[in-house]
CSV table of C-alpha atoms in Angstrom, one decimal:
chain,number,residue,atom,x,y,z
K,792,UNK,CA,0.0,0.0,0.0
K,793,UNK,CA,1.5,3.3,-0.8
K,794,UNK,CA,1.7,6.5,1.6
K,795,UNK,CA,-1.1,8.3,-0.5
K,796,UNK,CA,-2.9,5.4,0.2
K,797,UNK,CA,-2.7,5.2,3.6
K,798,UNK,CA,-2.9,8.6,3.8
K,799,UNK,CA,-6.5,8.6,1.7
K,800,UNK,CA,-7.7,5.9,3.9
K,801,UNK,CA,-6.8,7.7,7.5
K,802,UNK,CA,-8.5,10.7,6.2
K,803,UNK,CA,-11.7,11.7,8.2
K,804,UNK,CA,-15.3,10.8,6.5
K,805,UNK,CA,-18.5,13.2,7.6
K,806,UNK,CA,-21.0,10.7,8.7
K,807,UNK,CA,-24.5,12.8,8.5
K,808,UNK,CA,-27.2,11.5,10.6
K,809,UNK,CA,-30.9,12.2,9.8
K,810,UNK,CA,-33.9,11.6,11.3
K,811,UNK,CA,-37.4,12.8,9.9
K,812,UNK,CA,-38.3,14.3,6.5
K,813,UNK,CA,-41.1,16.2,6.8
K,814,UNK,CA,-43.0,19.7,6.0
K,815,UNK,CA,-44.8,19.3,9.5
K,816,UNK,CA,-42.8,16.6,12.2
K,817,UNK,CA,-44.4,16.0,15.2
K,818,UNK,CA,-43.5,17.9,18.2
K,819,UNK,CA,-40.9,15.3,19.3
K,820,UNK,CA,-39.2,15.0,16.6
K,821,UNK,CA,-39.4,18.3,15.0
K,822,UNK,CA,-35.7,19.6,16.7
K,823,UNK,CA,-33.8,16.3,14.4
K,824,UNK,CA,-36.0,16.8,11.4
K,825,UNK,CA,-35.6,18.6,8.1
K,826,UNK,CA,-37.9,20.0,5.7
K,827,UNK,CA,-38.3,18.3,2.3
K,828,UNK,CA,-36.8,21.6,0.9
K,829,UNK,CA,-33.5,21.3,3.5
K,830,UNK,CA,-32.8,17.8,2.4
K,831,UNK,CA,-33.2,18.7,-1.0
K,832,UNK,CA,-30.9,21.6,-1.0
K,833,UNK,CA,-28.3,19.6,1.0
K,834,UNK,CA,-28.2,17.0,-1.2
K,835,UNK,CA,-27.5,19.2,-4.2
K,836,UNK,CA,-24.8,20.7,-1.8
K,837,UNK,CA,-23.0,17.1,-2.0
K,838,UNK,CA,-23.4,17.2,-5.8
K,839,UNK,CA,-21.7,20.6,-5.7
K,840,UNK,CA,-18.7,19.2,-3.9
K,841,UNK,CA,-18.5,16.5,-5.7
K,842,UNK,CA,-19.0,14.3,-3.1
K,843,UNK,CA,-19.2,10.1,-3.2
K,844,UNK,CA,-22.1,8.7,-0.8
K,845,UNK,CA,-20.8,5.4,0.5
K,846,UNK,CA,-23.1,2.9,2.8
K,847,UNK,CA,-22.4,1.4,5.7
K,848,UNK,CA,-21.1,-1.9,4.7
K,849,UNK,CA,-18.9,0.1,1.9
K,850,UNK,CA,-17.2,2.2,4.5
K,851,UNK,CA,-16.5,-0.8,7.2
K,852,UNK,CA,-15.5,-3.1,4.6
K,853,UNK,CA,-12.6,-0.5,3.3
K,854,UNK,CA,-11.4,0.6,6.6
K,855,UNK,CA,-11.1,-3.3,6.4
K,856,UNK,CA,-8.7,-3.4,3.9
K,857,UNK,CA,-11.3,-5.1,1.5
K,858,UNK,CA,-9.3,-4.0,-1.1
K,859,UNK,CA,-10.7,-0.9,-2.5
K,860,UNK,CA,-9.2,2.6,-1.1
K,861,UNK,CA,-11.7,5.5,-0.4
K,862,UNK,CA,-13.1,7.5,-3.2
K,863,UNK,CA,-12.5,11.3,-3.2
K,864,UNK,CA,-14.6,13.5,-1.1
K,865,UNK,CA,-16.6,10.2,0.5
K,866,UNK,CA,-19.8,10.9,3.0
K,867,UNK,CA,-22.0,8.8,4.4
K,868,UNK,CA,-26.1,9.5,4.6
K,869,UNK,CA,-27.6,7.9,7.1
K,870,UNK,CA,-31.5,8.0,8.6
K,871,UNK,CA,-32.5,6.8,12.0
K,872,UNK,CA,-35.8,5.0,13.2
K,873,UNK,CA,-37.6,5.0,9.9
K,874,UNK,CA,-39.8,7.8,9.3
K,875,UNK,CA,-42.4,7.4,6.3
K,876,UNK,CA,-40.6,10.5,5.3
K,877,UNK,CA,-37.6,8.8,4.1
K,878,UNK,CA,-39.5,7.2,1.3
K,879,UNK,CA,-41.8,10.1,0.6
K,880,UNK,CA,-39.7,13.0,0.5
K,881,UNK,CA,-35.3,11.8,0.6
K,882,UNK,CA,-36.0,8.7,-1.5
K,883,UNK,CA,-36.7,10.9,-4.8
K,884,UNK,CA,-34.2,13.4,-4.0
K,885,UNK,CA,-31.6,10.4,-3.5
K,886,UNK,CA,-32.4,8.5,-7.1
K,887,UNK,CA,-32.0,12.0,-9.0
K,888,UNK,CA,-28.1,11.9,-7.6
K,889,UNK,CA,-27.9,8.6,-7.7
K,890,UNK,CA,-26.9,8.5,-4.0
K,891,UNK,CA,-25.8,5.5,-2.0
K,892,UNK,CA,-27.4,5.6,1.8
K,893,UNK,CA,-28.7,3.4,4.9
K,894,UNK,CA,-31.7,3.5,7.0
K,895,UNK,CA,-31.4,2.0,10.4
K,896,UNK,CA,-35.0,0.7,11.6
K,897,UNK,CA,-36.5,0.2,14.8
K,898,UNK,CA,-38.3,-2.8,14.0
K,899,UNK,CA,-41.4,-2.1,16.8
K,900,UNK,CA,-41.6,1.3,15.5
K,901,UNK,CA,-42.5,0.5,12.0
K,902,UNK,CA,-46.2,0.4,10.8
K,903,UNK,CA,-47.0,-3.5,10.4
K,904,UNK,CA,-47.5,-7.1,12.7
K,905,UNK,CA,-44.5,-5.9,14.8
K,906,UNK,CA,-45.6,-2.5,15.5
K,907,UNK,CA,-46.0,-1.6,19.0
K,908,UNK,CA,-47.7,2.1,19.0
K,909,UNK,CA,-44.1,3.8,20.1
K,910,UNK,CA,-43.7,5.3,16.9
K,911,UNK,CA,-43.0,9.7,17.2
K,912,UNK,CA,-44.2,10.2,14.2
K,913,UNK,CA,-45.6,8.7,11.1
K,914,UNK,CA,-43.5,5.5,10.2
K,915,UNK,CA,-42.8,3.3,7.3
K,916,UNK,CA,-44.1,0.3,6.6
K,917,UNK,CA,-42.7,-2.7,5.4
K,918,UNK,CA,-43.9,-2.6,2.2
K,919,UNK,CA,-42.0,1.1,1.8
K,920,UNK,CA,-38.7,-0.3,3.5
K,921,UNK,CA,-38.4,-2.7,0.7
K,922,UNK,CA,-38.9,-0.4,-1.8
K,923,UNK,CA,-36.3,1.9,-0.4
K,924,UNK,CA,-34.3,-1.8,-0.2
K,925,UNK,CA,-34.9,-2.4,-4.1
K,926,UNK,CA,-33.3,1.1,-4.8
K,927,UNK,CA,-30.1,0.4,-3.3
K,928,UNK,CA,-30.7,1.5,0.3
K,929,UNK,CA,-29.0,-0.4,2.4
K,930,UNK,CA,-31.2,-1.5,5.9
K,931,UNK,CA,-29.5,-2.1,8.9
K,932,UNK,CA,-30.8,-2.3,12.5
K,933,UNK,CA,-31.6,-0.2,15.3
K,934,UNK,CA,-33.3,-2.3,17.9
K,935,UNK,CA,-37.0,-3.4,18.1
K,936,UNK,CA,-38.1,-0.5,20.8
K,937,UNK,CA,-35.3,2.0,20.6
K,938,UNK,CA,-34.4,1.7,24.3
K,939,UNK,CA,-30.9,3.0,25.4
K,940,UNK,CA,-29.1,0.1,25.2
K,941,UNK,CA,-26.8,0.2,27.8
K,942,UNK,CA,-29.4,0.5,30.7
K,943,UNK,CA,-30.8,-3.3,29.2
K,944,UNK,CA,-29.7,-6.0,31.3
K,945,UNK,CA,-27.7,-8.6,29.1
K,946,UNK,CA,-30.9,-10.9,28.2
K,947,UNK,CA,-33.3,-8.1,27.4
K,948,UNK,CA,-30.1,-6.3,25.3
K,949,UNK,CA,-29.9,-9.6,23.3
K,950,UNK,CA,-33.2,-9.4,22.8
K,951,UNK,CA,-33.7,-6.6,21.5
K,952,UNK,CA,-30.9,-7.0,19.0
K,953,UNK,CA,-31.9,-10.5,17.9
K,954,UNK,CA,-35.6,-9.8,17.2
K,955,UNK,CA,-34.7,-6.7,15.2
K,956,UNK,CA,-32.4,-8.7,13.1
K,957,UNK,CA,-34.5,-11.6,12.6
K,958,UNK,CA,-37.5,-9.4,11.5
K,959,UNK,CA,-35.7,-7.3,9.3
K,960,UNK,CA,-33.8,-10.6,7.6
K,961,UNK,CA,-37.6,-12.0,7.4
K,962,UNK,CA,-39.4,-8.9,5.9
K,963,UNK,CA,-36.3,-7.9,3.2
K,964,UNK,CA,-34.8,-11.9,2.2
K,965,UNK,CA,-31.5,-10.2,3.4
K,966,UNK,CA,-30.1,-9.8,7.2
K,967,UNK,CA,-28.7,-7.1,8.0
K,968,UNK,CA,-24.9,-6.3,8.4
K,969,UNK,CA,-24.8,-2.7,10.2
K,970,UNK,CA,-26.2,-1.3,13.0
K,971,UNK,CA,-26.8,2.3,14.9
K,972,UNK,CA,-27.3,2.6,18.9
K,973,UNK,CA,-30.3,4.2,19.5
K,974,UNK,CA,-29.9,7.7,20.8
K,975,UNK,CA,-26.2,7.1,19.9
K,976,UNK,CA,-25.3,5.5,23.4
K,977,UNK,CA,-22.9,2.3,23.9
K,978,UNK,CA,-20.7,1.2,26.3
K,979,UNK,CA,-18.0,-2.0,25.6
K,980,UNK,CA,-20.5,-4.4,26.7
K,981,UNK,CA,-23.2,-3.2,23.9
K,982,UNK,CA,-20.8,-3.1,21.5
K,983,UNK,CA,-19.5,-6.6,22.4
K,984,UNK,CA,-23.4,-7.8,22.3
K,985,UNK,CA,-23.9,-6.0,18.7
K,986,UNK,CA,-20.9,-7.8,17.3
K,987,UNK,CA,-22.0,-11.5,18.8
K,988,UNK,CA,-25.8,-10.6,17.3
K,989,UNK,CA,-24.0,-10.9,13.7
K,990,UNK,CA,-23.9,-7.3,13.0
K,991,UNK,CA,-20.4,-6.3,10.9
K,992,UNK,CA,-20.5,-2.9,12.4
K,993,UNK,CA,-22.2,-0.1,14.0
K,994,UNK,CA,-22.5,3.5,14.2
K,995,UNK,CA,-22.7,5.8,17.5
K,996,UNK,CA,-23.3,10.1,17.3
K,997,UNK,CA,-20.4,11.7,19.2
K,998,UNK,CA,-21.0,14.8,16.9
K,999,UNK,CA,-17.6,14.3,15.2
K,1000,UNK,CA,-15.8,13.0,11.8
K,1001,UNK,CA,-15.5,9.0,11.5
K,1002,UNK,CA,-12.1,8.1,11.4
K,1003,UNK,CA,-10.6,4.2,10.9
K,1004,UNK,CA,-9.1,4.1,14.4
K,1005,UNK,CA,-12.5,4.5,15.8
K,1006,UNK,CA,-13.0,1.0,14.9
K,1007,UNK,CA,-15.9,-0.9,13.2
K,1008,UNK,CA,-17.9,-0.5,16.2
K,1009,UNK,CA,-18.1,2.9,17.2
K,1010,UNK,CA,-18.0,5.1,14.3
K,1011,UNK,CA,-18.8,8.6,14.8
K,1012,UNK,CA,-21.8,10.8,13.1
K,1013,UNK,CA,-23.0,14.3,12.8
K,1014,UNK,CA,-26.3,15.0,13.6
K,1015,UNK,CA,-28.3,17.2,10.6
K,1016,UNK,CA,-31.5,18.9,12.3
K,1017,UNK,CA,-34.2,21.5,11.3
K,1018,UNK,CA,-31.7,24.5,12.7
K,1019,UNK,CA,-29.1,23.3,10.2
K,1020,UNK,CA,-28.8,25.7,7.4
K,1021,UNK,CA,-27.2,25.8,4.2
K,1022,UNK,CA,-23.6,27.1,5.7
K,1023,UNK,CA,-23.5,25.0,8.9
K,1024,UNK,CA,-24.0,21.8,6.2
K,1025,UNK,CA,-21.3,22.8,4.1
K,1026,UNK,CA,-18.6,23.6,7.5
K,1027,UNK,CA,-20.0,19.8,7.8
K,1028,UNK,CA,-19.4,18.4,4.7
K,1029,UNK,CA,-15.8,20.2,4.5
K,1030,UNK,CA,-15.1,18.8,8.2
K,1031,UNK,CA,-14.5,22.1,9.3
K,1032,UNK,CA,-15.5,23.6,12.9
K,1033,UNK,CA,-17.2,20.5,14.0
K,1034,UNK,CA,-16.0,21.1,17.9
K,1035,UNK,CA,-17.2,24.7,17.5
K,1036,UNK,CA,-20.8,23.4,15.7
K,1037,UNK,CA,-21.3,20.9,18.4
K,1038,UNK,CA,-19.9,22.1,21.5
K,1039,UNK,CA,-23.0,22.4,23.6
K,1040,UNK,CA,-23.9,18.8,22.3
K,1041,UNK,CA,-20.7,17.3,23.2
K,1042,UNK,CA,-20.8,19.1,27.0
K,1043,UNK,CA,-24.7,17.4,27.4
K,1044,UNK,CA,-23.2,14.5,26.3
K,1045,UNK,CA,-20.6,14.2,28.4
K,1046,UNK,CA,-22.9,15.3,31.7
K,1047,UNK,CA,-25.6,12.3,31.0
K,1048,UNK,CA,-22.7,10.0,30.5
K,1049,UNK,CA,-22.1,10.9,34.7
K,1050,UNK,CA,-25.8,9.9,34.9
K,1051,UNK,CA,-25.8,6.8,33.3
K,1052,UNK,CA,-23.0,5.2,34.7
K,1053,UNK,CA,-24.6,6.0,38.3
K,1054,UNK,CA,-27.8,4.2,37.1
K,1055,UNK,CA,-25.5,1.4,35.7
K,1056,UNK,CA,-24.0,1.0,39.1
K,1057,UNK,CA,-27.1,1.2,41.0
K,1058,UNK,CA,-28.4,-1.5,39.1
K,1059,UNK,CA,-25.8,-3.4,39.3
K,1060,UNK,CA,-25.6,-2.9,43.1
K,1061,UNK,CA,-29.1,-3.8,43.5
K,1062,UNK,CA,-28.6,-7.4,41.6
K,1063,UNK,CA,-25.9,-8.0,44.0
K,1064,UNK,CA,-28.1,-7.6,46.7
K,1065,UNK,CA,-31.1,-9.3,44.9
């Protein structure tokens, strides 16, 4: 492998993590949507630049060393939960560019025999999911009820990633390879429980640029809301002033992470006692 090589393949990929597509989200998840109009104006933003959508699966597999080296100007677009959005409003906008992405469901979120009422907002259904699966989405999972992960005890964690997996491998013909945590939480034991459920790789938040050493298990994404305009997207895509962009996020972050280990160790405390 030569140094430009290694060089192109240590370089930092933006990661951009959606959520809803819609003219008129629901309250809760009106602060991580964008309009119709937004996506559509980002994507042709990515054009501008240049820019070479890879999936999931793509990414892992040549941080791998799967042979291929990373294209110029590579970004990933990903969606969360699975919002009928993404195949009303994104999935037109993403054939026009010819755009490679991945939606990560929540298999008891989506509109169907699994569905168990959680849903935020208007979701998919199956029948949609494969049609975004027969244009070249890739589908990964997100758990069946989008809990935080890492406050599941080891069966219910299991679980949760199992049933996902086997639903979305029995609606699509396909099983999934990739993963994303659900609000973006994971400790080593999650990630340890993703990787024996069969999943390749996974993708967390932390609000900063993926980069190889991160590992297959913890790549890092940016989160694209309603409040991100046309210049804040492009500092995105370019990789520049992430800390600055994300500052507050990563300070919250840190805080809860206090939190949840004290719940962790409560719980763990009471077992012992149990």
């Amino acid at each position: 492998m030569s140094a430009q090589t290694r060089a192109s393949d240590e370089a930092p990929v933006p990661i951009l993590m959606y959520h809803a597509v819609a003219h008129e989200p629901s309250e809760a998840t009106r602060r991580l949507s964008v309009s119709p109009e937004q996506f559509a104006e980002q994507m042709e933003i990515l054009a501008d630049h240049r820019c070479t959508p890879l999936s999931t699966a793509e990414l892992a597999g040549i941080w791998r060393g799967g042979g291929r080296v990373l294209p110029d100007r590579p970004v990933l677009i990903t969606f969360d939960d699975g919002y009928e959005g993404v195949h009303r409003h994104a999935l037109p906008v993403l054939a026009k560019h010819g755009f490679a992405s991945a939606l990560f469901v929540s298999t008891g979120w989506l509109r169907g025999p699994y569905d168990t009422g959680r849903g935020l907002d208007t979701m998919l259904d199956w029948d949609q999911v494969r049609a975004l699966a027969a244009q070249g989405m890739e589908i990964g999972g997100h758990s069946h009820t989008h809990p935080q992960l890492d406050q599941l005890d080891d069966d219910d964690l299991a679980f949760e990633l199992r049933l996902c997996k086997e639903i979305v491998a029995g609606e699509l013909g396909s099983t999934p390879v990739s993963f994303a945590y659900p609000y973006g939480h994971s400790d080593r034991r999650v990630r340890q429980a993703v990787r024996a459920a069969g999943f390749a790789q996974s993708l967390a938040v932390g609000n900063g640029l993926a980069r190889r050493r991160q590992g297959p298990y913890a790549l890092q994404r940016v989160t694209v809301r309603r409040s991100t305009d046309a210049t804040e997207f492009e500092r995105l895509v370019e990789g520049r002033a992430i800390g600055r962009t994300y500052a507050r996020d990563r300070a919250l972050t840190k805080g809860y992470a206090v939190v949840r280990r004290a719940r962790q160790a409560r719980r763990k405390a009471t077992r012992t006692r149990v």
